[in-house]
Amino acid sequence: MKYIVAGHQALTDAEFAELALGTPVELWLGVEGESDEERAARLDAARDILADPEYRELPDDLIRLAARVVEDHPDLFNVVPLARPVRRRPVRRGVAA
């Protein structure tokens, strides 16, 4: 299936999200192995974007995008309950005097 946003073709879901939101997904989610300094800079940039009046509807766009992902990929949320391990009580033995 082709995703076309604002005349640009997105080849992957990540590209679609980036085109739809106008920002790279990594800005919001981070990247594996980023340093504390990189994380702080990324979050600072994200705060600046959210403060910009041009992006005031971005949180609503993110919610709509998340809802679409849930709707299109319900299998991502197939949760299987795990069996609880049996709790063993410690055996108390008398203390020799």
mmCIF file of N, CA, C and O in Angstrom:
data_model
loop_
_atom_site.group_PDB
_atom_site.id
_atom_site.type_symbol
_atom_site.label_atom_id
_atom_site.label_comp_id
_atom_site.label_asym_id
_atom_site.label_seq_id
_atom_site.Cartn_x
_atom_site.Cartn_y
_atom_site.Cartn_z
ATOM 1 N N MET A 1 0.838 -1.175 0.000
ATOM 2 C CA MET A 1 0.000 0.000 0.000
ATOM 3 C C MET A 1 0.886 1.243 0.000
ATOM 4 O O MET A 1 1.860 1.319 0.725
ATOM 5 N N LYS A 2 0.519 2.201 -0.824
ATOM 6 C CA LYS A 2 1.281 3.440 -0.903
ATOM 7 C C LYS A 2 0.699 4.468 0.056
ATOM 8 O O LYS A 2 -0.506 4.585 0.202
ATOM 9 N N TYR A 3 1.593 5.186 0.707
ATOM 10 C CA TYR A 3 1.185 6.318 1.534
ATOM 11 C C TYR A 3 1.676 7.565 0.825
ATOM 12 O O TYR A 3 2.860 7.695 0.532
ATOM 13 N N ILE A 4 0.760 8.476 0.536
ATOM 14 C CA ILE A 4 1.154 9.731 -0.077
ATOM 15 C C ILE A 4 0.654 10.846 0.833
ATOM 16 O O ILE A 4 -0.530 10.950 1.128
ATOM 17 N N VAL A 5 1.598 11.656 1.301
ATOM 18 C CA VAL A 5 1.283 12.753 2.208
ATOM 19 C C VAL A 5 1.862 14.016 1.602
ATOM 20 O O VAL A 5 3.063 14.084 1.333
ATOM 21 N N ALA A 6 1.014 14.992 1.395
ATOM 22 C CA ALA A 6 1.437 16.291 0.850
ATOM 23 C C ALA A 6 2.275 16.122 -0.414
ATOM 24 O O ALA A 6 3.271 16.804 -0.621
ATOM 25 N N GLY A 7 1.889 15.182 -1.273
ATOM 26 C CA GLY A 7 2.573 14.979 -2.540
ATOM 27 C C GLY A 7 3.844 14.156 -2.453
ATOM 28 O O GLY A 7 4.498 13.923 -3.455
ATOM 29 N N HIS A 8 4.224 13.703 -1.253
ATOM 30 C CA HIS A 8 5.424 12.879 -1.070
ATOM 31 C C HIS A 8 4.998 11.444 -0.788
ATOM 32 O O HIS A 8 4.068 11.197 -0.039
ATOM 33 N N GLN A 9 5.716 10.505 -1.379
ATOM 34 C CA GLN A 9 5.403 9.096 -1.159
ATOM 35 C C GLN A 9 6.253 8.556 -0.015
ATOM 36 O O GLN A 9 7.476 8.692 -0.016
ATOM 37 N N ALA A 10 5.581 7.954 0.945
ATOM 38 C CA ALA A 10 6.278 7.326 2.064
ATOM 39 C C ALA A 10 6.382 5.835 1.779
ATOM 40 O O ALA A 10 5.387 5.190 1.472
ATOM 41 N N LEU A 11 7.580 5.309 1.889
ATOM 42 C CA LEU A 11 7.790 3.897 1.599
ATOM 43 C C LEU A 11 7.663 3.012 2.833
ATOM 44 O O LEU A 11 7.425 1.819 2.729
ATOM 45 N N THR A 12 7.826 3.595 4.006
ATOM 46 C CA THR A 12 7.718 2.831 5.249
ATOM 47 C C THR A 12 6.760 3.535 6.198
ATOM 48 O O THR A 12 6.423 4.714 6.003
ATOM 49 N N ASP A 13 6.353 2.828 7.240
ATOM 50 C CA ASP A 13 5.485 3.441 8.245
ATOM 51 C C ASP A 13 6.179 4.617 8.923
ATOM 52 O O ASP A 13 5.550 5.627 9.226
ATOM 53 N N ALA A 14 7.484 4.484 9.169
ATOM 54 C CA ALA A 14 8.232 5.569 9.806
ATOM 55 C C ALA A 14 8.267 6.812 8.911
ATOM 56 O O ALA A 14 8.110 7.933 9.401
ATOM 57 N N GLU A 15 8.454 6.610 7.616
ATOM 58 C CA GLU A 15 8.439 7.747 6.684
ATOM 59 C C GLU A 15 7.053 8.380 6.650
ATOM 60 O O GLU A 15 6.924 9.601 6.578
ATOM 61 N N PHE A 16 6.010 7.551 6.692
ATOM 62 C CA PHE A 16 4.643 8.082 6.724
ATOM 63 C C PHE A 16 4.451 8.952 7.961
ATOM 64 O O PHE A 16 3.917 10.059 7.872
ATOM 65 N N ALA A 17 4.866 8.456 9.114
ATOM 66 C CA ALA A 17 4.712 9.215 10.356
ATOM 67 C C ALA A 17 5.471 10.534 10.277
ATOM 68 O O ALA A 17 4.957 11.578 10.679
ATOM 69 N N GLU A 18 6.688 10.486 9.737
ATOM 70 C CA GLU A 18 7.486 11.708 9.616
ATOM 71 C C GLU A 18 6.813 12.717 8.691
ATOM 72 O O GLU A 18 6.743 13.903 8.996
ATOM 73 N N LEU A 19 6.301 12.244 7.562
ATOM 74 C CA LEU A 19 5.621 13.160 6.639
ATOM 75 C C LEU A 19 4.324 13.690 7.242
ATOM 76 O O LEU A 19 4.003 14.863 7.093
ATOM 77 N N ALA A 20 3.586 12.833 7.923
ATOM 78 C CA ALA A 20 2.309 13.248 8.500
ATOM 79 C C ALA A 20 2.503 14.256 9.623
ATOM 80 O O ALA A 20 1.723 15.203 9.757
ATOM 81 N N LEU A 21 3.530 14.062 10.435
ATOM 82 C CA LEU A 21 3.746 14.932 11.590
ATOM 83 C C LEU A 21 4.638 16.125 11.289
ATOM 84 O O LEU A 21 4.609 17.118 12.003
ATOM 85 N N GLY A 22 5.458 16.009 10.259
ATOM 86 C CA GLY A 22 6.363 17.102 9.927
ATOM 87 C C GLY A 22 7.636 17.090 10.754
ATOM 88 O O GLY A 22 8.407 18.047 10.717
ATOM 89 N N THR A 23 7.836 16.065 11.532
ATOM 90 C CA THR A 23 9.050 15.928 12.337
ATOM 91 C C THR A 23 9.500 14.478 12.288
ATOM 92 O O THR A 23 8.676 13.578 12.129
ATOM 93 N N PRO A 24 10.784 14.230 12.458
ATOM 94 C CA PRO A 24 11.232 12.835 12.481
ATOM 95 C C PRO A 24 10.737 12.130 13.742
ATOM 96 O O PRO A 24 10.702 12.713 14.828
ATOM 97 N N VAL A 25 10.371 10.880 13.607
ATOM 98 C CA VAL A 25 9.860 10.093 14.728
ATOM 99 C C VAL A 25 10.906 9.992 15.833
ATOM 100 O O VAL A 25 10.581 10.013 17.018
ATOM 101 N N GLU A 26 12.187 9.922 15.462
ATOM 102 C CA GLU A 26 13.259 9.789 16.437
ATOM 103 C C GLU A 26 13.299 10.971 17.407
ATOM 104 O O GLU A 26 13.767 10.845 18.532
ATOM 105 N N LEU A 27 12.798 12.137 16.959
ATOM 106 C CA LEU A 27 12.769 13.299 17.842
ATOM 107 C C LEU A 27 11.918 13.017 19.070
ATOM 108 O O LEU A 27 12.235 13.440 20.171
ATOM 109 N N TRP A 28 10.851 12.284 18.897
ATOM 110 C CA TRP A 28 9.918 12.007 19.997
ATOM 111 C C TRP A 28 10.262 10.721 20.729
ATOM 112 O O TRP A 28 10.070 10.620 21.937
ATOM 113 N N LEU A 29 10.792 9.741 20.002
ATOM 114 C CA LEU A 29 11.053 8.434 20.608
ATOM 115 C C LEU A 29 12.495 8.228 21.028
ATOM 116 O O LEU A 29 12.785 7.342 21.820
ATOM 117 N N GLY A 30 13.402 9.014 20.480
ATOM 118 C CA GLY A 30 14.810 8.830 20.776
ATOM 119 C C GLY A 30 15.401 7.716 19.931
ATOM 120 O O GLY A 30 14.723 7.094 19.124
ATOM 121 N N VAL A 31 16.672 7.508 20.128
ATOM 122 C CA VAL A 31 17.380 6.440 19.415
ATOM 123 C C VAL A 31 18.145 5.611 20.431
ATOM 124 O O VAL A 31 18.567 6.114 21.471
ATOM 125 N N GLU A 32 18.324 4.359 20.105
ATOM 126 C CA GLU A 32 19.026 3.464 21.006
ATOM 127 C C GLU A 32 20.465 3.921 21.183
ATOM 128 O O GLU A 32 21.137 4.296 20.227
ATOM 129 N N GLY A 33 20.919 3.924 22.398
ATOM 130 C CA GLY A 33 22.303 4.269 22.688
ATOM 131 C C GLY A 33 22.605 5.757 22.761
ATOM 132 O O GLY A 33 23.769 6.143 22.829
ATOM 133 N N GLU A 34 21.573 6.607 22.780
ATOM 134 C CA GLU A 34 21.865 8.034 22.849
ATOM 135 C C GLU A 34 22.390 8.384 24.243
ATOM 136 O O GLU A 34 22.000 7.792 25.245
ATOM 137 N N SER A 35 23.290 9.346 24.278
ATOM 138 C CA SER A 35 23.889 9.771 25.544
ATOM 139 C C SER A 35 22.901 10.670 26.292
ATOM 140 O O SER A 35 21.909 11.140 25.725
ATOM 141 N N ASP A 36 23.188 10.929 27.560
ATOM 142 C CA ASP A 36 22.342 11.833 28.344
ATOM 143 C C ASP A 36 22.314 13.222 27.722
ATOM 144 O O ASP A 36 21.274 13.886 27.697
ATOM 145 N N GLU A 37 23.456 13.647 27.183
ATOM 146 C CA GLU A 37 23.543 14.961 26.543
ATOM 147 C C GLU A 37 22.695 15.006 25.267
ATOM 148 O O GLU A 37 21.987 15.984 25.008
ATOM 149 N N GLU A 38 22.765 13.947 24.474
ATOM 150 C CA GLU A 38 21.958 13.873 23.247
ATOM 151 C C GLU A 38 20.466 13.838 23.586
ATOM 152 O O GLU A 38 19.656 14.490 22.919
ATOM 153 N N ARG A 39 20.112 13.084 24.614
ATOM 154 C CA ARG A 39 18.708 13.004 25.031
ATOM 155 C C ARG A 39 18.205 14.380 25.477
ATOM 156 O O ARG A 39 17.117 14.804 25.112
ATOM 157 N N ALA A 40 19.002 15.081 26.274
ATOM 158 C CA ALA A 40 18.611 16.413 26.743
ATOM 159 C C ALA A 40 18.423 17.370 25.568
ATOM 160 O O ALA A 40 17.453 18.141 25.538
ATOM 161 N N ALA A 41 19.327 17.327 24.586
ATOM 162 C CA ALA A 41 19.217 18.195 23.411
ATOM 163 C C ALA A 41 17.969 17.844 22.601
ATOM 164 O O ALA A 41 17.253 18.733 22.131
ATOM 165 N N ARG A 42 17.699 16.535 22.460
ATOM 166 C CA ARG A 42 16.524 16.096 21.703
ATOM 167 C C ARG A 42 15.238 16.562 22.385
ATOM 168 O O ARG A 42 14.327 17.099 21.744
ATOM 169 N N LEU A 43 15.160 16.386 23.699
ATOM 170 C CA LEU A 43 13.964 16.813 24.430
ATOM 171 C C LEU A 43 13.801 18.328 24.414
ATOM 172 O O LEU A 43 12.680 18.839 24.343
ATOM 173 N N ASP A 44 14.915 19.061 24.444
ATOM 174 C CA ASP A 44 14.861 20.518 24.360
ATOM 175 C C ASP A 44 14.300 20.950 23.007
ATOM 176 O O ASP A 44 13.460 21.848 22.922
ATOM 177 N N ALA A 45 14.766 20.284 21.939
ATOM 178 C CA ALA A 45 14.254 20.592 20.598
ATOM 179 C C ALA A 45 12.764 20.261 20.506
ATOM 180 O O ALA A 45 11.979 21.023 19.924
ATOM 181 N N ALA A 46 12.353 19.151 21.095
ATOM 182 C CA ALA A 46 10.937 18.772 21.075
ATOM 183 C C ALA A 46 10.090 19.812 21.810
ATOM 184 O O ALA A 46 9.004 20.185 21.346
ATOM 185 N N ARG A 47 10.585 20.306 22.955
ATOM 186 C CA ARG A 47 9.848 21.344 23.691
ATOM 187 C C ARG A 47 9.721 22.619 22.861
ATOM 188 O O ARG A 47 8.673 23.262 22.839
ATOM 189 N N ASP A 48 10.791 22.977 22.149
ATOM 190 C CA ASP A 48 10.736 24.164 21.291
ATOM 191 C C ASP A 48 9.684 23.988 20.199
ATOM 192 O O ASP A 48 8.954 24.929 19.878
ATOM 193 N N ILE A 49 9.628 22.812 19.623
ATOM 194 C CA ILE A 49 8.634 22.552 18.567
ATOM 195 C C ILE A 49 7.219 22.654 19.126
ATOM 196 O O ILE A 49 6.343 23.271 18.525
ATOM 197 N N LEU A 50 6.987 22.059 20.283
ATOM 198 C CA LEU A 50 5.647 22.107 20.878
ATOM 199 C C LEU A 50 5.242 23.523 21.269
ATOM 200 O O LEU A 50 4.058 23.848 21.293
ATOM 201 N N ALA A 51 6.219 24.378 21.560
ATOM 202 C CA ALA A 51 5.926 25.766 21.918
ATOM 203 C C ALA A 51 5.627 26.622 20.691
ATOM 204 O O ALA A 51 5.022 27.692 20.811
ATOM 205 N N ASP A 52 6.021 26.183 19.501
ATOM 206 C CA ASP A 52 5.808 26.930 18.265
ATOM 207 C C ASP A 52 4.323 26.888 17.895
ATOM 208 O O ASP A 52 3.729 25.810 17.817
ATOM 209 N N PRO A 53 3.705 28.048 17.660
ATOM 210 C CA PRO A 53 2.279 28.073 17.313
ATOM 211 C C PRO A 53 1.938 27.240 16.068
ATOM 212 O O PRO A 53 0.829 26.725 15.954
ATOM 213 N N GLU A 54 2.898 27.089 15.165
ATOM 214 C CA GLU A 54 2.657 26.298 13.952
ATOM 215 C C GLU A 54 2.348 24.836 14.289
ATOM 216 O O GLU A 54 1.645 24.155 13.560
ATOM 217 N N TYR A 55 2.883 24.365 15.402
ATOM 218 C CA TYR A 55 2.720 22.966 15.786
ATOM 219 C C TYR A 55 1.749 22.782 16.958
ATOM 220 O O TYR A 55 1.764 21.755 17.610
ATOM 221 N N ARG A 56 0.886 23.753 17.226
ATOM 222 C CA ARG A 56 0.009 23.649 18.400
ATOM 223 C C ARG A 56 -0.933 22.453 18.325
ATOM 224 O O ARG A 56 -1.392 21.969 19.343
ATOM 225 N N GLU A 57 -1.213 21.943 17.123
ATOM 226 C CA GLU A 57 -2.095 20.788 16.996
ATOM 227 C C GLU A 57 -1.332 19.466 16.925
ATOM 228 O O GLU A 57 -1.927 18.415 16.756
ATOM 229 N N LEU A 58 -0.017 19.514 17.088
ATOM 230 C CA LEU A 58 0.791 18.303 16.993
ATOM 231 C C LEU A 58 0.377 17.227 17.999
ATOM 232 O O LEU A 58 0.268 16.060 17.628
ATOM 233 N N PRO A 59 0.102 17.556 19.273
ATOM 234 C CA PRO A 59 -0.345 16.485 20.183
ATOM 235 C C PRO A 59 -1.600 15.768 19.678
ATOM 236 O O PRO A 59 -1.702 14.542 19.775
ATOM 237 N N ASP A 60 -2.546 16.525 19.116
ATOM 238 C CA ASP A 60 -3.751 15.896 18.558
ATOM 239 C C ASP A 60 -3.404 15.006 17.370
ATOM 240 O O ASP A 60 -3.961 13.922 17.210
ATOM 241 N N ASP A 61 -2.452 15.460 16.541
ATOM 242 C CA ASP A 61 -2.014 14.650 15.397
ATOM 243 C C ASP A 61 -1.363 13.354 15.875
ATOM 244 O O ASP A 61 -1.581 12.291 15.290
ATOM 245 N N LEU A 62 -0.571 13.452 16.940
ATOM 246 C CA LEU A 62 0.077 12.257 17.488
ATOM 247 C C LEU A 62 -0.960 11.268 18.024
ATOM 248 O O LEU A 62 -0.831 10.055 17.832
ATOM 249 N N ILE A 63 -1.987 11.772 18.674
ATOM 250 C CA ILE A 63 -3.040 10.901 19.203
ATOM 251 C C ILE A 63 -3.774 10.218 18.052
ATOM 252 O O ILE A 63 -4.043 9.011 18.099
ATOM 253 N N ARG A 64 -4.078 10.972 17.000
ATOM 254 C CA ARG A 64 -4.753 10.376 15.839
ATOM 255 C C ARG A 64 -3.870 9.314 15.186
ATOM 256 O O ARG A 64 -4.345 8.250 14.791
ATOM 257 N N LEU A 65 -2.578 9.596 15.076
ATOM 258 C CA LEU A 65 -1.655 8.631 14.484
ATOM 259 C C LEU A 65 -1.571 7.371 15.342
ATOM 260 O O LEU A 65 -1.613 6.253 14.825
ATOM 261 N N ALA A 66 -1.479 7.540 16.649
ATOM 262 C CA ALA A 66 -1.431 6.376 17.544
ATOM 263 C C ALA A 66 -2.715 5.560 17.433
ATOM 264 O O ALA A 66 -2.672 4.326 17.400
ATOM 265 N N ALA A 67 -3.852 6.235 17.357
ATOM 266 C CA ALA A 67 -5.123 5.523 17.217
ATOM 267 C C ALA A 67 -5.157 4.745 15.906
ATOM 268 O O ALA A 67 -5.658 3.607 15.860
ATOM 269 N N ARG A 68 -4.608 5.318 14.862
ATOM 270 C CA ARG A 68 -4.579 4.622 13.574
ATOM 271 C C ARG A 68 -3.693 3.374 13.641
ATOM 272 O O ARG A 68 -4.025 2.331 13.091
ATOM 273 N N VAL A 69 -2.555 3.497 14.319
ATOM 274 C CA VAL A 69 -1.668 2.340 14.469
ATOM 275 C C VAL A 69 -2.382 1.227 15.221
ATOM 276 O O VAL A 69 -2.325 0.061 14.830
ATOM 277 N N VAL A 70 -3.066 1.589 16.295
ATOM 278 C CA VAL A 70 -3.807 0.584 17.075
ATOM 279 C C VAL A 70 -4.884 -0.064 16.211
ATOM 280 O O VAL A 70 -5.065 -1.282 16.237
ATOM 281 N N GLU A 71 -5.575 0.739 15.425
ATOM 282 C CA GLU A 71 -6.639 0.222 14.571
ATOM 283 C C GLU A 71 -6.090 -0.661 13.446
ATOM 284 O O GLU A 71 -6.623 -1.729 13.163
ATOM 285 N N ASP A 72 -4.999 -0.237 12.828
ATOM 286 C CA ASP A 72 -4.429 -0.976 11.701
ATOM 287 C C ASP A 72 -3.632 -2.210 12.118
ATOM 288 O O ASP A 72 -3.446 -3.122 11.332
ATOM 289 N N HIS A 73 -3.124 -2.216 13.348
ATOM 290 C CA HIS A 73 -2.264 -3.318 13.806
ATOM 291 C C HIS A 73 -2.690 -3.808 15.190
ATOM 292 O O HIS A 73 -1.905 -3.743 16.152
ATOM 293 N N PRO A 74 -3.904 -4.316 15.332
ATOM 294 C CA PRO A 74 -4.349 -4.758 16.658
ATOM 295 C C PRO A 74 -3.514 -5.909 17.200
ATOM 296 O O PRO A 74 -3.434 -6.108 18.411
ATOM 297 N N ASP A 75 -2.849 -6.654 16.316
ATOM 298 C CA ASP A 75 -2.014 -7.769 16.759
ATOM 299 C C ASP A 75 -0.832 -7.312 17.611
ATOM 300 O O ASP A 75 -0.262 -8.105 18.362
ATOM 301 N N LEU A 76 -0.464 -6.037 17.522
ATOM 302 C CA LEU A 76 0.617 -5.525 18.354
ATOM 303 C C LEU A 76 0.252 -5.557 19.830
ATOM 304 O O LEU A 76 1.110 -5.514 20.697
ATOM 305 N N PHE A 77 -1.047 -5.624 20.083
ATOM 306 C CA PHE A 77 -1.517 -5.538 21.457
ATOM 307 C C PHE A 77 -2.118 -6.842 21.958
ATOM 308 O O PHE A 77 -2.865 -6.856 22.921
ATOM 309 N N ASN A 78 -1.788 -7.939 21.302
ATOM 310 C CA ASN A 78 -2.216 -9.249 21.787
ATOM 311 C C ASN A 78 -1.360 -9.588 23.005
ATOM 312 O O ASN A 78 -0.205 -9.942 22.888
ATOM 313 N N VAL A 79 -1.955 -9.460 24.145
ATOM 314 C CA VAL A 79 -1.231 -9.695 25.386
ATOM 315 C C VAL A 79 -1.606 -11.066 25.911
ATOM 316 O O VAL A 79 -2.778 -11.409 25.997
ATOM 317 N N VAL A 80 -0.616 -11.832 26.229
ATOM 318 C CA VAL A 80 -0.837 -13.174 26.761
ATOM 319 C C VAL A 80 -0.483 -13.150 28.236
ATOM 320 O O VAL A 80 0.655 -12.816 28.601
ATOM 321 N N PRO A 81 -1.436 -13.495 29.093
ATOM 322 C CA PRO A 81 -1.101 -13.488 30.520
ATOM 323 C C PRO A 81 -0.101 -14.604 30.835
ATOM 324 O O PRO A 81 -0.184 -15.700 30.297
ATOM 325 N N LEU A 82 0.837 -14.270 31.664
ATOM 326 C CA LEU A 82 1.831 -15.252 32.078
ATOM 327 C C LEU A 82 1.389 -15.902 33.385
ATOM 328 O O LEU A 82 0.757 -15.258 34.225
ATOM 329 N N ALA A 83 1.724 -17.169 33.548
ATOM 330 C CA ALA A 83 1.384 -17.860 34.785
ATOM 331 C C ALA A 83 2.221 -17.274 35.912
ATOM 332 O O ALA A 83 3.404 -17.012 35.759
ATOM 333 N N ARG A 84 1.568 -17.051 37.026
ATOM 334 C CA ARG A 84 2.276 -16.531 38.182
ATOM 335 C C ARG A 84 3.039 -17.657 38.855
ATOM 336 O O ARG A 84 2.490 -18.738 39.065
ATOM 337 N N PRO A 85 4.265 -17.406 39.204
ATOM 338 C CA PRO A 85 5.006 -18.451 39.907
ATOM 339 C C PRO A 85 4.411 -18.667 41.301
ATOM 340 O O PRO A 85 3.886 -17.746 41.909
ATOM 341 N N VAL A 86 4.476 -19.880 41.766
ATOM 342 C CA VAL A 86 3.966 -20.206 43.087
ATOM 343 C C VAL A 86 4.913 -19.612 44.112
ATOM 344 O O VAL A 86 6.124 -19.784 44.031
ATOM 345 N N ARG A 87 4.342 -18.904 45.064
ATOM 346 C CA ARG A 87 5.174 -18.321 46.121
ATOM 347 C C ARG A 87 5.463 -19.384 47.161
ATOM 348 O O ARG A 87 4.551 -20.014 47.684
ATOM 349 N N ARG A 88 6.682 -19.558 47.433
ATOM 350 C CA ARG A 88 7.065 -20.498 48.479
ATOM 351 C C ARG A 88 7.299 -19.731 49.762
ATOM 352 O O ARG A 88 7.946 -18.694 49.761
ATOM 353 N N ARG A 89 6.772 -20.279 50.806
ATOM 354 C CA ARG A 89 7.003 -19.652 52.103
ATOM 355 C C ARG A 89 8.287 -20.223 52.687
ATOM 356 O O ARG A 89 8.515 -21.425 52.610
ATOM 357 N N PRO A 90 9.080 -19.378 53.260
ATOM 358 C CA PRO A 90 10.326 -19.889 53.853
ATOM 359 C C PRO A 90 10.020 -20.831 55.015
ATOM 360 O O PRO A 90 9.081 -20.621 55.781
ATOM 361 N N VAL A 91 10.808 -21.863 55.102
ATOM 362 C CA VAL A 91 10.641 -22.822 56.191
ATOM 363 C C VAL A 91 11.368 -22.258 57.409
ATOM 364 O O VAL A 91 12.540 -21.924 57.338
ATOM 365 N N ARG A 92 10.628 -22.135 58.487
ATOM 366 C CA ARG A 92 11.235 -21.603 59.717
ATOM 367 C C ARG A 92 11.554 -22.770 60.633
ATOM 368 O O ARG A 92 10.697 -23.592 60.926
ATOM 369 N N ARG A 93 12.736 -22.802 61.019
ATOM 370 C CA ARG A 93 13.174 -23.860 61.919
ATOM 371 C C ARG A 93 13.537 -23.253 63.262
ATOM 372 O O ARG A 93 13.978 -22.128 63.330
ATOM 373 N N GLY A 94 13.334 -24.045 64.256
ATOM 374 C CA GLY A 94 13.647 -23.564 65.606
ATOM 375 C C GLY A 94 15.117 -23.261 65.757
ATOM 376 O O GLY A 94 15.978 -23.874 65.120
ATOM 377 N N VAL A 95 15.430 -22.296 66.565
ATOM 378 C CA VAL A 95 16.805 -21.911 66.822
ATOM 379 C C VAL A 95 17.295 -22.711 68.024
ATOM 380 O O VAL A 95 16.655 -22.739 69.069
ATOM 381 N N ALA A 96 18.426 -23.348 67.893
ATOM 382 C CA ALA A 96 18.983 -24.136 69.004
ATOM 383 C C ALA A 96 19.530 -23.192 70.059
ATOM 384 O O ALA A 96 20.184 -22.201 69.751
ATOM 385 N N ALA A 97 19.254 -23.511 71.288
ATOM 386 C CA ALA A 97 19.696 -22.650 72.385
ATOM 387 C C ALA A 97 20.999 -23.096 72.951
ATOM 388 O O ALA A 97 21.478 -24.138 72.870
#
